[in-house]
mmCIF file of C-alpha atoms and ligand atoms in Angstrom:
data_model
loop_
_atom_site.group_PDB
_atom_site.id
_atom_site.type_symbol
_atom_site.label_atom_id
_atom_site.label_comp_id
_atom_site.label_asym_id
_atom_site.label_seq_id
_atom_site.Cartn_x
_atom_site.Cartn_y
_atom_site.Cartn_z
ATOM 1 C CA UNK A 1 -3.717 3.102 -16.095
ATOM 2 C CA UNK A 2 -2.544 2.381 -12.514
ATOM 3 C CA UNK A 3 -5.081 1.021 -10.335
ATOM 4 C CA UNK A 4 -5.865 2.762 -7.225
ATOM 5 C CA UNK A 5 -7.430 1.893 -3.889
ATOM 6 C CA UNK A 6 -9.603 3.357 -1.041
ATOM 7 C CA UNK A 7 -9.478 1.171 2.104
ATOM 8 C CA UNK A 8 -11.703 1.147 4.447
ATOM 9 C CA UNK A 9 -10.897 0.887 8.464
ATOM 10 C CA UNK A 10 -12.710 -2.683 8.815
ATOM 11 C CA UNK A 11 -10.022 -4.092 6.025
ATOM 12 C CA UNK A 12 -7.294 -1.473 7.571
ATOM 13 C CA UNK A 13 -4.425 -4.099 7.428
ATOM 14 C CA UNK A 14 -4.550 -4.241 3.365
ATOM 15 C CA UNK A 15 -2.978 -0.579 2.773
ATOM 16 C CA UNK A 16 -0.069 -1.564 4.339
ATOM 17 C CA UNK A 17 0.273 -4.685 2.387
ATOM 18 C CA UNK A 18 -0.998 -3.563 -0.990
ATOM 19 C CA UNK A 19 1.409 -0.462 -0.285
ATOM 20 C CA UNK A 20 4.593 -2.820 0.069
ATOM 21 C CA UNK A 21 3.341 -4.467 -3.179
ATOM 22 C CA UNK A 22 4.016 -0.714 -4.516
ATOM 23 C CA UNK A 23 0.222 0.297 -5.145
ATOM 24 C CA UNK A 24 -1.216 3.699 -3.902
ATOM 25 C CA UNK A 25 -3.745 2.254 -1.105
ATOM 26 C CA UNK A 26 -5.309 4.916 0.924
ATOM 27 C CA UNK A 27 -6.711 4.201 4.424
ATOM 28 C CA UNK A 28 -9.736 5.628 4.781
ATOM 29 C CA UNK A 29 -10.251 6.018 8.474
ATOM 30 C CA UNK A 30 -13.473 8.136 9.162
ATOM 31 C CA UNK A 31 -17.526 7.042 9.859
ATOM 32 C CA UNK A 32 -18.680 8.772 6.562
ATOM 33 C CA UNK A 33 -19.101 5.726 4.123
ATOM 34 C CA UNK A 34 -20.576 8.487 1.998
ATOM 35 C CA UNK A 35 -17.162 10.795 2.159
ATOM 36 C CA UNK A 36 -15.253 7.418 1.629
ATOM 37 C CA UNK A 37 -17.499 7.036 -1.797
ATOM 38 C CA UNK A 38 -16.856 10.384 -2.915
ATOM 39 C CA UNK A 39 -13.297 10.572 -2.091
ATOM 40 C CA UNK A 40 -12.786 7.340 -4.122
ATOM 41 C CA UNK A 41 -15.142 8.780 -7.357
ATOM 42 C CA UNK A 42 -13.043 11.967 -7.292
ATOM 43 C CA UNK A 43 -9.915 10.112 -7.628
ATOM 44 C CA UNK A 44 -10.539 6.901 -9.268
ATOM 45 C CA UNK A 45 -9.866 4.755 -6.704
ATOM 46 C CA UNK A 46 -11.156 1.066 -5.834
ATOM 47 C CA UNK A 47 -13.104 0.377 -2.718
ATOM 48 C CA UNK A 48 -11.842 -2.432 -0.749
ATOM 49 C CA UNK A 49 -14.444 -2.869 2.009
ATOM 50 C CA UNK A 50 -16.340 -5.399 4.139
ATOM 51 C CA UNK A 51 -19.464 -3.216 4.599
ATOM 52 C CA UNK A 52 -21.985 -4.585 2.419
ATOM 53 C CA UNK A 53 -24.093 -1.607 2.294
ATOM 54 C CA UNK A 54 -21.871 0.200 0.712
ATOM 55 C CA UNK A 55 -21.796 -2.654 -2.626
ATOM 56 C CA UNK A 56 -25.598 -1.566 -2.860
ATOM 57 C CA UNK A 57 -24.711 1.900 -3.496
ATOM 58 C CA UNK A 58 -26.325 2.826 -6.971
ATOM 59 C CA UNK A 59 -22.633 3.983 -8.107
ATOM 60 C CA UNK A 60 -21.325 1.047 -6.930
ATOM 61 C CA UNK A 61 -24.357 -1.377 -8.475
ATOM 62 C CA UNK A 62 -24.605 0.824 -11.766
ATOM 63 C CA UNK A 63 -20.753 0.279 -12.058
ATOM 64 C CA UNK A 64 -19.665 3.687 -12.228
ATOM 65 C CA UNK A 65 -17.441 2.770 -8.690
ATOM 66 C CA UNK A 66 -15.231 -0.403 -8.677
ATOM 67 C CA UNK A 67 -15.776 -2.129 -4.680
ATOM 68 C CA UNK A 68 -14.510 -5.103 -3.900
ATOM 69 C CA UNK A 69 -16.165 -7.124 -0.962
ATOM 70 C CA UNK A 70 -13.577 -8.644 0.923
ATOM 71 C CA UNK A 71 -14.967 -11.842 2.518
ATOM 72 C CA UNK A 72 -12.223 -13.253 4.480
ATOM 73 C CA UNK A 73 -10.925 -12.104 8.293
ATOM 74 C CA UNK A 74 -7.529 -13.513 7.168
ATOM 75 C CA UNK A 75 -5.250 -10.871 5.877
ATOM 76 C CA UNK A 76 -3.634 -13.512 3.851
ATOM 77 C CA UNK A 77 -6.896 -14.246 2.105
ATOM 78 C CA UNK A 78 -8.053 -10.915 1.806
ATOM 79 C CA UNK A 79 -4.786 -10.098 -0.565
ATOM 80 C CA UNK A 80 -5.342 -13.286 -2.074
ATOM 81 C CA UNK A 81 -9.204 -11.896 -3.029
ATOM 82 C CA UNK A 82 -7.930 -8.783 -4.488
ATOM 83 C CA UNK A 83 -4.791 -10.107 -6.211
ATOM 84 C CA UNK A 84 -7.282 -12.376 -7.725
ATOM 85 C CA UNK A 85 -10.144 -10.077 -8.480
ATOM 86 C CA UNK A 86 -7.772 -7.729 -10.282
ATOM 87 C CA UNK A 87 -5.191 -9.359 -11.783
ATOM 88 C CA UNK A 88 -2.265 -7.676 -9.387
ATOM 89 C CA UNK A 89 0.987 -8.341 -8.665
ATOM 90 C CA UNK A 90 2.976 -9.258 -5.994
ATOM 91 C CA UNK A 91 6.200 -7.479 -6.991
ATOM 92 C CA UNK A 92 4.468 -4.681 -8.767
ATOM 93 C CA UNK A 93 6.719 -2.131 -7.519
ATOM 94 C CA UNK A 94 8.396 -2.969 -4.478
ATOM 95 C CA UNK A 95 9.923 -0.268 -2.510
ATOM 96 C CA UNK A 96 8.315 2.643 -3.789
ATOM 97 C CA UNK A 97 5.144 3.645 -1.649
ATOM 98 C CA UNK A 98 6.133 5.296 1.685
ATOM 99 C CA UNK A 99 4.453 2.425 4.336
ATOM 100 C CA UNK A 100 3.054 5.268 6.614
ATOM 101 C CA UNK A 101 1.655 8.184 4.367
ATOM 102 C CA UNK A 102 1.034 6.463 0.822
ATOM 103 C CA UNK A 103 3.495 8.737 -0.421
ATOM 104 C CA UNK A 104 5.157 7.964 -3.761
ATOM 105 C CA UNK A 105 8.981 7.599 -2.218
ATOM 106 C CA UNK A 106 11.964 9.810 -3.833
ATOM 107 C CA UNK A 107 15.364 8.259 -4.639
ATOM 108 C CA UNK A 108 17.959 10.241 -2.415
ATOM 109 C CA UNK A 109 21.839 10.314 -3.180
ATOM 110 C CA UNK A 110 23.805 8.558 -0.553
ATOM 111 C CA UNK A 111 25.773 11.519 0.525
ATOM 112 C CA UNK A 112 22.772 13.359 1.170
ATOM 113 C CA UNK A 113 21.340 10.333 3.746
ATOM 114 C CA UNK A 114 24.739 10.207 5.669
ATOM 115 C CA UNK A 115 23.742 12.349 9.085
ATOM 116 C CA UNK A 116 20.282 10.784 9.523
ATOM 117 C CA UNK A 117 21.153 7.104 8.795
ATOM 118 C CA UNK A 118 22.562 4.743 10.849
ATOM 119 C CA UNK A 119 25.934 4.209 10.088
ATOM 120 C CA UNK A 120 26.198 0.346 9.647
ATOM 121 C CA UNK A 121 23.158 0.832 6.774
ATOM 122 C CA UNK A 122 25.432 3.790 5.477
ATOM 123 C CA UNK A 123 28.575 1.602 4.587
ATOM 124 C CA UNK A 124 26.550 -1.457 3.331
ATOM 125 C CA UNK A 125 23.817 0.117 1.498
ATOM 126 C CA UNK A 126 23.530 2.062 -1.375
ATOM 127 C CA UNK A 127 19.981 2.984 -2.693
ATOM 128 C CA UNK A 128 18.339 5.222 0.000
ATOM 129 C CA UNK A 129 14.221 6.486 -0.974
ATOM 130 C CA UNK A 130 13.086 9.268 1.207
ATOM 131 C CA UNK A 131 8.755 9.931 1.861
ATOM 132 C CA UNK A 132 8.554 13.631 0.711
ATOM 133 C CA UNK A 133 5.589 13.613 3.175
ATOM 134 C CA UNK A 134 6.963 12.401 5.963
ATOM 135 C CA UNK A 135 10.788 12.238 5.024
ATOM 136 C CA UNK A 136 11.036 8.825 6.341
ATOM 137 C CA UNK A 137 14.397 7.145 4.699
ATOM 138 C CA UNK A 138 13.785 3.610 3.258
ATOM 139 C CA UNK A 139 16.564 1.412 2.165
ATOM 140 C CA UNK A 140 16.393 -2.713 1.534
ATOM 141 C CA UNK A 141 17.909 -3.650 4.940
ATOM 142 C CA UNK A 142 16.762 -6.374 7.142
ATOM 143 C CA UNK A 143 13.409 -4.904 7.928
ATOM 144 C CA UNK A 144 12.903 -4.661 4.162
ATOM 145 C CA UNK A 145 14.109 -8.516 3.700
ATOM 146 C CA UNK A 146 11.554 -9.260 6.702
ATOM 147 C CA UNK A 147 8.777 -7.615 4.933
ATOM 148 C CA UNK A 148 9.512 -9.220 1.597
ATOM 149 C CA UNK A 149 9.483 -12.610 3.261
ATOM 150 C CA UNK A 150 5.980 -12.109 5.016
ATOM 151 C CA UNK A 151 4.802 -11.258 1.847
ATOM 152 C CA UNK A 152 6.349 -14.104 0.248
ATOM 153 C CA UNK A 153 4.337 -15.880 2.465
ATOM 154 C CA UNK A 154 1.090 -14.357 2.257
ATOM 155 C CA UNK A 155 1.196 -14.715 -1.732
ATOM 156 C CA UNK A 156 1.872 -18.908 -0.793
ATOM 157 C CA UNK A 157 5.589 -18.296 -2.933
HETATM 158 ZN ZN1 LIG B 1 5.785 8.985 4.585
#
């Protein structure tokens, strides 16, 4: 089964990462640790979080709820922790999570990404994923490449 995750606001900087890794990361950005604990229990999600009140949580204690505490301030580390603490990978899925919405992306045909791509990207690339939430278009350009190689860096490659 995939693994899942729940992030909370004081480890923010994770979703984006874990979702360029290609997992489903959800940024949980309200007070309500409680909300947090039930939205991750209805959908099977693991808590990444540095609020250690929420680790003594009978649900999370009795081990009915996964939460990970992450330790580090360094987003570099903090990947590292998880990575580590759950066997993930890098390269799960590249290129498949939409960076803004955590939206599973949907291959588009090139014809139908002509008008609302520029038209450099158009001739040179070829594989074109749109966000059905947002209908963001993703392709592996530069920015992509840029990404990849921050990445690279954070998983010490
Ligand atoms: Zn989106």
């Amino acid at each position: 089964m995939e693994i899942k995750f729940i992030v909370d606001n004081n480890v923010g900087k994770l979703a984006k990462w874990l979702r360029i890794m290609g997992y489903d990361a959800l940024l949980f950005s309200g007070e309500d640790d409680g909300r947090m604990v039930k939205v991750a229990l209805a959908q099977n999600r693991v808590i990444l979080t540095k609020d250690t009140q929420i680790m003594k949580r009978r649900l999370v204690t009795s081990g009915r709820l996964k939460a990970i505490l992450i330790e580090d301030d360094d987003i570099g580390a903090q990947l590292h922790q998880v990575v580590e603490a759950l066997n993930l990978d890098y390269h799960f899925s590249p290129f498949s999570i939409c960076l803004e919405c955590n939206q599973r992306l949907v291959e588009r045909d090139k014809d139908a990404v002509r008008e609302v791509v520029p038209p450099y990207v158009f001739k040179t690339q070829r594989l074109y994923m749109e966000c059905p939430s947002c209908h963001r278009i993703y392709w592996r350009g530069t920015h992509w490449q840029a990404m990849n190689r921050e990445l690279e860096k954070l998983a010490g490659e």
